[in-house]
mmCIF file of C-alpha atoms in Angstrom:
data_model
loop_
_atom_site.group_PDB
_atom_site.id
_atom_site.type_symbol
_atom_site.label_atom_id
_atom_site.label_comp_id
_atom_site.label_asym_id
_atom_site.label_seq_id
_atom_site.Cartn_x
_atom_site.Cartn_y
_atom_site.Cartn_z
ATOM 1 C CA UNK E 1 221.133 -54.831 -50.999
ATOM 2 C CA UNK E 2 218.899 -51.779 -50.572
ATOM 3 C CA UNK E 3 218.195 -51.766 -54.338
ATOM 4 C CA UNK E 4 217.181 -55.428 -54.219
ATOM 5 C CA UNK E 5 215.014 -54.884 -51.212
ATOM 6 C CA UNK E 6 213.296 -51.918 -52.807
ATOM 7 C CA UNK E 7 212.885 -53.798 -56.025
ATOM 8 C CA UNK E 8 211.404 -56.790 -54.176
ATOM 9 C CA UNK E 9 208.991 -54.540 -52.146
ATOM 10 C CA UNK E 10 207.868 -52.761 -55.392
ATOM 11 C CA UNK E 11 207.174 -56.059 -57.039
ATOM 12 C CA UNK E 12 205.170 -57.296 -54.056
ATOM 13 C CA UNK E 13 203.154 -54.136 -54.061
ATOM 14 C CA UNK E 14 202.294 -54.584 -57.703
ATOM 15 C CA UNK E 15 201.201 -58.162 -56.985
ATOM 16 C CA UNK E 16 198.969 -56.972 -54.131
ATOM 17 C CA UNK E 17 197.524 -54.115 -56.185
ATOM 18 C CA UNK E 18 196.764 -56.495 -59.063
ATOM 19 C CA UNK E 19 195.103 -58.951 -56.783
ATOM 20 C CA UNK E 20 192.918 -56.203 -55.184
ATOM 21 C CA UNK E 21 192.036 -54.915 -58.620
ATOM 22 C CA UNK E 22 190.986 -58.424 -59.705
ATOM 23 C CA UNK E 23 188.746 -58.844 -56.639
ATOM 24 C CA UNK E 24 187.067 -55.540 -56.995
ATOM 25 C CA UNK E 25 186.287 -56.061 -60.721
ATOM 26 C CA UNK E 26 185.132 -59.662 -60.299
ATOM 27 C CA UNK E 27 181.399 -60.307 -60.484
ATOM 28 C CA UNK E 28 179.226 -61.929 -57.888
ATOM 29 C CA UNK E 29 178.234 -64.607 -60.364
ATOM 30 C CA UNK E 30 181.822 -65.520 -61.215
ATOM 31 C CA UNK E 31 182.747 -65.497 -57.496
ATOM 32 C CA UNK E 32 179.961 -67.870 -56.678
ATOM 33 C CA UNK E 33 180.846 -70.169 -59.538
ATOM 34 C CA UNK E 34 184.513 -70.305 -58.349
ATOM 35 C CA UNK E 35 183.442 -71.100 -54.773
ATOM 36 C CA UNK E 36 180.822 -73.532 -56.024
ATOM 37 C CA UNK E 37 178.391 -72.503 -53.290
ATOM 38 C CA UNK E 38 175.693 -69.798 -52.942
ATOM 39 C CA UNK E 39 174.133 -68.696 -49.609
ATOM 40 C CA UNK E 40 170.283 -68.544 -49.915
ATOM 41 C CA UNK E 41 167.927 -67.320 -47.332
ATOM 42 C CA UNK E 42 164.537 -69.017 -47.133
ATOM 43 C CA UNK E 43 161.475 -68.054 -45.230
ATOM 44 C CA UNK E 44 160.475 -70.873 -42.928
ATOM 45 C CA UNK E 45 157.098 -71.418 -44.578
ATOM 46 C CA UNK E 46 155.782 -74.825 -45.666
ATOM 47 C CA UNK E 47 155.417 -75.672 -48.582
ATOM 48 C CA UNK E 48 157.797 -73.041 -49.914
ATOM 49 C CA UNK E 49 160.700 -73.888 -47.626
ATOM 50 C CA UNK E 50 160.925 -76.037 -44.477
ATOM 51 C CA UNK E 51 163.133 -78.582 -42.743
ATOM 52 C CA UNK E 52 162.288 -82.260 -42.767
ATOM 53 C CA UNK E 53 164.608 -85.017 -41.503
ATOM 54 C CA UNK E 54 167.440 -82.564 -41.362
ATOM 55 C CA UNK E 55 167.063 -81.527 -44.961
ATOM 56 C CA UNK E 56 165.569 -78.406 -46.505
ATOM 57 C CA UNK E 57 162.525 -79.110 -48.572
ATOM 58 C CA UNK E 58 159.958 -77.035 -50.405
ATOM 59 C CA UNK E 59 158.977 -75.572 -53.779
ATOM 60 C CA UNK E 60 161.307 -72.616 -53.480
ATOM 61 C CA UNK E 61 164.161 -74.776 -52.371
ATOM 62 C CA UNK E 62 163.651 -77.093 -55.319
ATOM 63 C CA UNK E 63 163.603 -74.208 -57.818
ATOM 64 C CA UNK E 64 166.662 -72.498 -56.346
ATOM 65 C CA UNK E 65 168.762 -75.701 -56.291
ATOM 66 C CA UNK E 66 167.808 -76.482 -59.915
ATOM 67 C CA UNK E 67 168.536 -72.960 -61.170
ATOM 68 C CA UNK E 68 171.936 -72.681 -59.437
ATOM 69 C CA UNK E 69 172.934 -76.103 -60.516
ATOM 70 C CA UNK E 70 172.207 -75.115 -64.107
ATOM 71 C CA UNK E 71 174.442 -72.056 -63.509
ATOM 72 C CA UNK E 72 177.273 -74.262 -62.464
ATOM 73 C CA UNK E 73 176.924 -73.697 -58.672
ATOM 74 C CA UNK E 74 176.382 -77.099 -57.226
ATOM 75 C CA UNK E 75 175.855 -76.267 -53.486
ATOM 76 C CA UNK E 76 173.036 -74.201 -52.114
ATOM 77 C CA UNK E 77 173.867 -73.242 -48.546
ATOM 78 C CA UNK E 78 170.292 -72.685 -47.452
ATOM 79 C CA UNK E 79 169.303 -71.052 -44.160
ATOM 80 C CA UNK E 80 165.768 -70.828 -42.776
ATOM 81 C CA UNK E 81 164.902 -67.380 -41.520
ATOM 82 C CA UNK E 82 161.925 -65.427 -40.188
ATOM 83 C CA UNK E 83 160.272 -63.787 -43.165
ATOM 84 C CA UNK E 84 160.846 -60.274 -41.835
ATOM 85 C CA UNK E 85 164.588 -60.936 -41.585
ATOM 86 C CA UNK E 86 165.168 -61.862 -45.253
ATOM 87 C CA UNK E 87 165.567 -58.463 -46.904
ATOM 88 C CA UNK E 88 167.715 -57.054 -43.973
ATOM 89 C CA UNK E 89 169.784 -60.241 -44.103
ATOM 90 C CA UNK E 90 170.333 -59.823 -47.851
ATOM 91 C CA UNK E 91 171.413 -56.199 -47.331
ATOM 92 C CA UNK E 92 173.695 -57.167 -44.525
ATOM 93 C CA UNK E 93 175.533 -59.731 -46.699
ATOM 94 C CA UNK E 94 174.197 -62.758 -44.719
ATOM 95 C CA UNK E 95 172.691 -64.092 -47.953
ATOM 96 C CA UNK E 96 173.483 -63.880 -51.678
ATOM 97 C CA UNK E 97 169.902 -64.471 -52.586
ATOM 98 C CA UNK E 98 166.616 -64.693 -50.784
ATOM 99 C CA UNK E 99 163.587 -66.629 -51.855
ATOM 100 C CA UNK E 100 160.550 -68.633 -50.631
ATOM 101 C CA UNK E 101 157.567 -67.365 -52.510
ATOM 102 C CA UNK E 102 158.243 -63.811 -51.495
ATOM 103 C CA UNK E 103 155.633 -61.708 -53.225
ATOM 104 C CA UNK E 104 156.795 -59.058 -55.563
ATOM 105 C CA UNK E 105 155.355 -55.626 -54.528
ATOM 106 C CA UNK E 106 156.106 -52.113 -55.696
ATOM 107 C CA UNK E 107 157.348 -51.145 -52.249
ATOM 108 C CA UNK E 108 159.756 -54.206 -51.938
ATOM 109 C CA UNK E 109 160.955 -53.430 -55.552
ATOM 110 C CA UNK E 110 162.519 -50.153 -54.110
ATOM 111 C CA UNK E 111 164.721 -52.132 -51.799
ATOM 112 C CA UNK E 112 165.724 -55.252 -53.729
ATOM 113 C CA UNK E 113 165.926 -56.507 -57.280
ATOM 114 C CA UNK E 114 163.519 -59.336 -57.880
ATOM 115 C CA UNK E 115 164.081 -62.112 -60.357
ATOM 116 C CA UNK E 116 161.197 -63.040 -62.675
ATOM 117 C CA UNK E 117 158.066 -64.525 -61.129
ATOM 118 C CA UNK E 118 158.315 -68.237 -60.266
ATOM 119 C CA UNK E 119 154.957 -68.978 -58.598
ATOM 120 C CA UNK E 120 151.461 -67.620 -58.184
ATOM 121 C CA UNK E 121 149.203 -67.914 -55.159
ATOM 122 C CA UNK E 122 146.265 -66.497 -53.256
ATOM 123 C CA UNK E 123 145.323 -65.893 -49.566
ATOM 124 C CA UNK E 124 143.733 -67.979 -46.822
ATOM 125 C CA UNK E 125 142.233 -67.891 -43.252
ATOM 126 C CA UNK E 126 142.638 -70.090 -40.222
ATOM 127 C CA UNK E 127 139.934 -69.853 -37.509
ATOM 128 C CA UNK E 128 138.741 -71.716 -34.411
ATOM 129 C CA UNK E 129 137.076 -75.000 -35.355
ATOM 130 C CA UNK E 130 133.459 -74.370 -36.344
ATOM 131 C CA UNK E 131 134.262 -70.787 -37.374
ATOM 132 C CA UNK E 132 132.096 -69.324 -34.529
ATOM 133 C CA UNK E 133 132.410 -65.760 -35.808
ATOM 134 C CA UNK E 134 131.601 -66.775 -39.429
ATOM 135 C CA UNK E 135 134.683 -65.217 -40.963
ATOM 136 C CA UNK E 136 134.966 -65.768 -44.670
ATOM 137 C CA UNK E 137 136.654 -62.686 -45.910
ATOM 138 C CA UNK E 138 138.860 -59.747 -44.919
ATOM 139 C CA UNK E 139 135.716 -57.643 -45.121
ATOM 140 C CA UNK E 140 134.087 -59.820 -42.401
ATOM 141 C CA UNK E 141 137.055 -59.077 -40.133
ATOM 142 C CA UNK E 142 136.799 -55.366 -40.918
ATOM 143 C CA UNK E 143 133.034 -55.364 -40.126
ATOM 144 C CA UNK E 144 133.653 -56.521 -36.519
ATOM 145 C CA UNK E 145 136.102 -54.328 -34.582
ATOM 146 C CA UNK E 146 136.233 -56.886 -31.816
ATOM 147 C CA UNK E 147 138.011 -59.398 -34.099
ATOM 148 C CA UNK E 148 141.811 -59.592 -33.672
ATOM 149 C CA UNK E 149 143.839 -61.139 -36.501
ATOM 150 C CA UNK E 150 147.362 -62.515 -36.201
ATOM 151 C CA UNK E 151 149.706 -61.840 -39.075
ATOM 152 C CA UNK E 152 153.338 -62.840 -39.651
ATOM 153 C CA UNK E 153 155.661 -59.841 -39.513
ATOM 154 C CA UNK E 154 156.727 -58.613 -42.891
ATOM 155 C CA UNK E 155 153.922 -60.382 -44.783
ATOM 156 C CA UNK E 156 151.798 -58.670 -47.349
ATOM 157 C CA UNK E 157 148.539 -59.683 -45.677
ATOM 158 C CA UNK E 158 148.654 -56.735 -43.368
ATOM 159 C CA UNK E 159 148.566 -54.377 -46.358
ATOM 160 C CA UNK E 160 145.773 -56.417 -47.972
ATOM 161 C CA UNK E 161 143.579 -56.330 -44.868
ATOM 162 C CA UNK E 162 144.045 -52.564 -44.366
ATOM 163 C CA UNK E 163 142.912 -52.083 -48.038
ATOM 164 C CA UNK E 164 139.835 -54.092 -47.176
ATOM 165 C CA UNK E 165 139.048 -51.871 -44.222
ATOM 166 C CA UNK E 166 140.587 -53.775 -41.334
ATOM 167 C CA UNK E 167 141.837 -51.325 -38.615
ATOM 168 C CA UNK E 168 145.516 -51.450 -37.569
ATOM 169 C CA UNK E 169 144.276 -51.853 -34.016
ATOM 170 C CA UNK E 170 142.767 -55.233 -35.025
ATOM 171 C CA UNK E 171 146.058 -56.543 -36.323
ATOM 172 C CA UNK E 172 148.522 -58.431 -34.074
ATOM 173 C CA UNK E 173 151.996 -58.952 -35.571
ATOM 174 C CA UNK E 174 153.716 -62.292 -34.731
ATOM 175 C CA UNK E 175 157.134 -63.658 -35.823
ATOM 176 C CA UNK E 176 155.989 -66.883 -37.665
ATOM 177 C CA UNK E 177 153.181 -69.222 -38.623
ATOM 178 C CA UNK E 178 153.357 -71.338 -35.364
ATOM 179 C CA UNK E 179 152.999 -68.156 -33.338
ATOM 180 C CA UNK E 180 149.980 -67.050 -35.363
ATOM 181 C CA UNK E 181 148.321 -70.493 -34.733
ATOM 182 C CA UNK E 182 149.131 -70.173 -30.999
ATOM 183 C CA UNK E 183 147.414 -66.772 -30.950
ATOM 184 C CA UNK E 184 144.238 -68.165 -32.310
ATOM 185 C CA UNK E 185 144.344 -71.289 -30.256
ATOM 186 C CA UNK E 186 144.838 -69.331 -26.991
ATOM 187 C CA UNK E 187 142.006 -66.878 -27.879
ATOM 188 C CA UNK E 188 144.332 -63.881 -28.122
ATOM 189 C CA UNK E 189 143.288 -63.609 -31.839
ATOM 190 C CA UNK E 190 140.164 -64.830 -33.573
ATOM 191 C CA UNK E 191 141.803 -65.542 -36.911
ATOM 192 C CA UNK E 192 145.080 -65.655 -38.738
ATOM 193 C CA UNK E 193 145.837 -65.222 -42.370
ATOM 194 C CA UNK E 194 148.558 -65.944 -44.829
ATOM 195 C CA UNK E 195 149.279 -67.335 -48.262
ATOM 196 C CA UNK E 196 146.773 -70.070 -48.933
ATOM 197 C CA UNK E 197 149.106 -73.089 -49.353
ATOM 198 C CA UNK E 198 151.384 -72.025 -46.577
ATOM 199 C CA UNK E 199 148.890 -71.877 -43.731
ATOM 200 C CA UNK E 200 146.797 -74.807 -45.170
ATOM 201 C CA UNK E 201 149.817 -77.174 -45.163
ATOM 202 C CA UNK E 202 151.188 -75.775 -41.918
ATOM 203 C CA UNK E 203 147.870 -76.534 -40.177
ATOM 204 C CA UNK E 204 147.814 -80.031 -41.645
ATOM 205 C CA UNK E 205 151.365 -80.662 -40.274
ATOM 206 C CA UNK E 206 150.513 -79.164 -36.875
ATOM 207 C CA UNK E 207 147.375 -81.291 -36.557
ATOM 208 C CA UNK E 208 145.678 -78.882 -34.166
ATOM 209 C CA UNK E 209 141.994 -79.983 -33.671
ATOM 210 C CA UNK E 210 140.967 -76.574 -32.261
ATOM 211 C CA UNK E 211 141.726 -74.882 -35.548
ATOM 212 C CA UNK E 212 140.449 -75.180 -39.181
ATOM 213 C CA UNK E 213 141.047 -73.744 -42.596
ATOM 214 C CA UNK E 214 138.268 -71.682 -44.139
ATOM 215 C CA UNK E 215 137.467 -73.433 -47.454
ATOM 216 C CA UNK E 216 134.860 -70.787 -48.313
ATOM 217 C CA UNK E 217 137.301 -67.849 -48.033
ATOM 218 C CA UNK E 218 136.540 -65.102 -50.592
ATOM 219 C CA UNK E 219 139.743 -63.768 -52.261
ATOM 220 C CA UNK E 220 139.951 -59.982 -51.948
ATOM 221 C CA UNK E 221 139.583 -58.126 -55.163
ATOM 222 C CA UNK E 222 142.460 -55.717 -54.620
ATOM 223 C CA UNK E 223 145.868 -54.923 -55.837
ATOM 224 C CA UNK E 224 148.423 -57.599 -54.936
ATOM 225 C CA UNK E 225 145.972 -60.544 -55.230
ATOM 226 C CA UNK E 226 146.994 -62.915 -56.652
ATOM 227 C CA UNK E 227 150.640 -62.563 -55.540
ATOM 228 C CA UNK E 228 153.572 -63.515 -57.648
ATOM 229 C CA UNK E 229 156.570 -64.971 -55.730
ATOM 230 C CA UNK E 230 160.127 -64.630 -56.865
ATOM 231 C CA UNK E 231 163.788 -64.739 -55.699
ATOM 232 C CA UNK E 232 165.328 -61.368 -54.725
ATOM 233 C CA UNK E 233 168.842 -60.009 -55.154
ATOM 234 C CA UNK E 234 170.881 -56.934 -54.239
ATOM 235 C CA UNK E 235 170.302 -54.142 -56.721
ATOM 236 C CA UNK E 236 173.936 -54.173 -57.810
ATOM 237 C CA UNK E 237 173.994 -57.901 -58.623
ATOM 238 C CA UNK E 238 172.488 -57.463 -62.171
ATOM 239 C CA UNK E 239 174.655 -60.161 -63.781
ATOM 240 C CA UNK E 240 173.682 -62.736 -61.186
ATOM 241 C CA UNK E 241 170.005 -61.925 -61.461
ATOM 242 C CA UNK E 242 169.935 -61.963 -65.210
ATOM 243 C CA UNK E 243 171.744 -65.319 -65.347
ATOM 244 C CA UNK E 244 169.242 -66.683 -62.858
ATOM 245 C CA UNK E 245 166.361 -65.330 -64.985
ATOM 246 C CA UNK E 246 167.785 -66.924 -68.114
ATOM 247 C CA UNK E 247 167.905 -70.361 -66.613
ATOM 248 C CA UNK E 248 164.449 -69.810 -64.963
ATOM 249 C CA UNK E 249 162.943 -68.940 -68.348
ATOM 250 C CA UNK E 250 164.266 -72.236 -69.907
ATOM 251 C CA UNK E 251 162.797 -74.211 -67.000
ATOM 252 C CA UNK E 252 159.370 -72.469 -67.375
ATOM 253 C CA UNK E 253 159.362 -73.219 -71.076
ATOM 254 C CA UNK E 254 160.268 -76.887 -70.745
ATOM 255 C CA UNK E 255 157.783 -77.537 -67.913
ATOM 256 C CA UNK E 256 160.413 -78.162 -65.282
ATOM 257 C CA UNK E 257 159.090 -75.473 -62.890
ATOM 258 C CA UNK E 258 155.622 -77.085 -62.886
ATOM 259 C CA UNK E 259 157.214 -80.478 -62.223
ATOM 260 C CA UNK E 260 159.346 -79.149 -59.300
ATOM 261 C CA UNK E 261 156.392 -77.511 -57.478
ATOM 262 C CA UNK E 262 153.787 -80.181 -57.917
ATOM 263 C CA UNK E 263 155.176 -82.573 -55.263
ATOM 264 C CA UNK E 264 154.593 -79.777 -52.700
ATOM 265 C CA UNK E 265 150.894 -79.385 -53.370
ATOM 266 C CA UNK E 266 150.952 -76.804 -56.155
ATOM 267 C CA UNK E 267 149.410 -77.362 -59.579
ATOM 268 C CA UNK E 268 150.401 -76.186 -62.969
ATOM 269 C CA UNK E 269 146.837 -74.775 -63.640
ATOM 270 C CA UNK E 270 146.588 -72.767 -60.382
ATOM 271 C CA UNK E 271 150.123 -71.824 -59.528
ATOM 272 C CA UNK E 272 152.355 -71.381 -62.607
ATOM 273 C CA UNK E 273 152.743 -67.862 -63.884
ATOM 274 C CA UNK E 274 151.443 -66.648 -67.209
ATOM 275 C CA UNK E 275 154.055 -65.507 -69.747
ATOM 276 C CA UNK E 276 152.724 -61.897 -69.875
ATOM 277 C CA UNK E 277 153.354 -61.453 -66.105
ATOM 278 C CA UNK E 278 156.833 -59.927 -65.546
ATOM 279 C CA UNK E 279 158.586 -58.523 -62.622
ATOM 280 C CA UNK E 280 158.661 -55.072 -64.335
ATOM 281 C CA UNK E 281 154.919 -55.141 -64.826
ATOM 282 C CA UNK E 282 154.338 -56.067 -61.148
ATOM 283 C CA UNK E 283 156.798 -53.508 -59.754
ATOM 284 C CA UNK E 284 155.243 -50.812 -61.825
ATOM 285 C CA UNK E 285 151.811 -51.615 -60.544
ATOM 286 C CA UNK E 286 150.478 -52.760 -63.933
ATOM 287 C CA UNK E 287 149.939 -56.329 -62.704
ATOM 288 C CA UNK E 288 149.794 -55.705 -59.001
#
């Protein structure tokens, strides 16, 4: 009886150890394929990612769904998040992947592993209707120390403005785009800035008569402009990232990426990424 019990327990121990060994050696990619679902964190920024009629929409959502479907992962469990919470959420295991036009920067490359660039974009300004302070560039903001500018937390625009001479004391950090509009509308800030398509379309949706988009905005001639947006992964998820990149490359070559982003206001001419722009070249500073 004791021998039988000991033998049974030994067998069960081997089964448990084998199972643990299998789990520890399994890749994230294979795990996601087996589950058939991937958790993706999206910044709540129209036209990259937003909710409409209870469904997630946007250029980044469309790209992510298409890539993962091609990888054999049919369901994208997408969650909208404040931009500044995306990288921490990825690190905490809340998401498997994060995306929504997140700009590749050398600093961010130290914390996450970016996929290859998916989209290109510039910057924009929103001011009080009539543009009473005649703000048409970041240098205009820098030239007037009384100008306060609202910026979404975690966005690259803060770094861009500082490079153009804007003082940190002029910059007001806010959690999201609606909060930045509210700051200008209430007079707490004179201007807000963000990626061009994001703030332009957000303003159109908000339909706020007191605010307007600055069509004459002068793009800053600095590192980081234009920006190249991409999905981001944990540094250890090499296989998942490489598989994502392989499918993304096919979709770029056959024109599918251009077709996916055009319904959201982007154009092939202005917003698709040249073949010579790679994540490695942006992370290194060569194309930043």
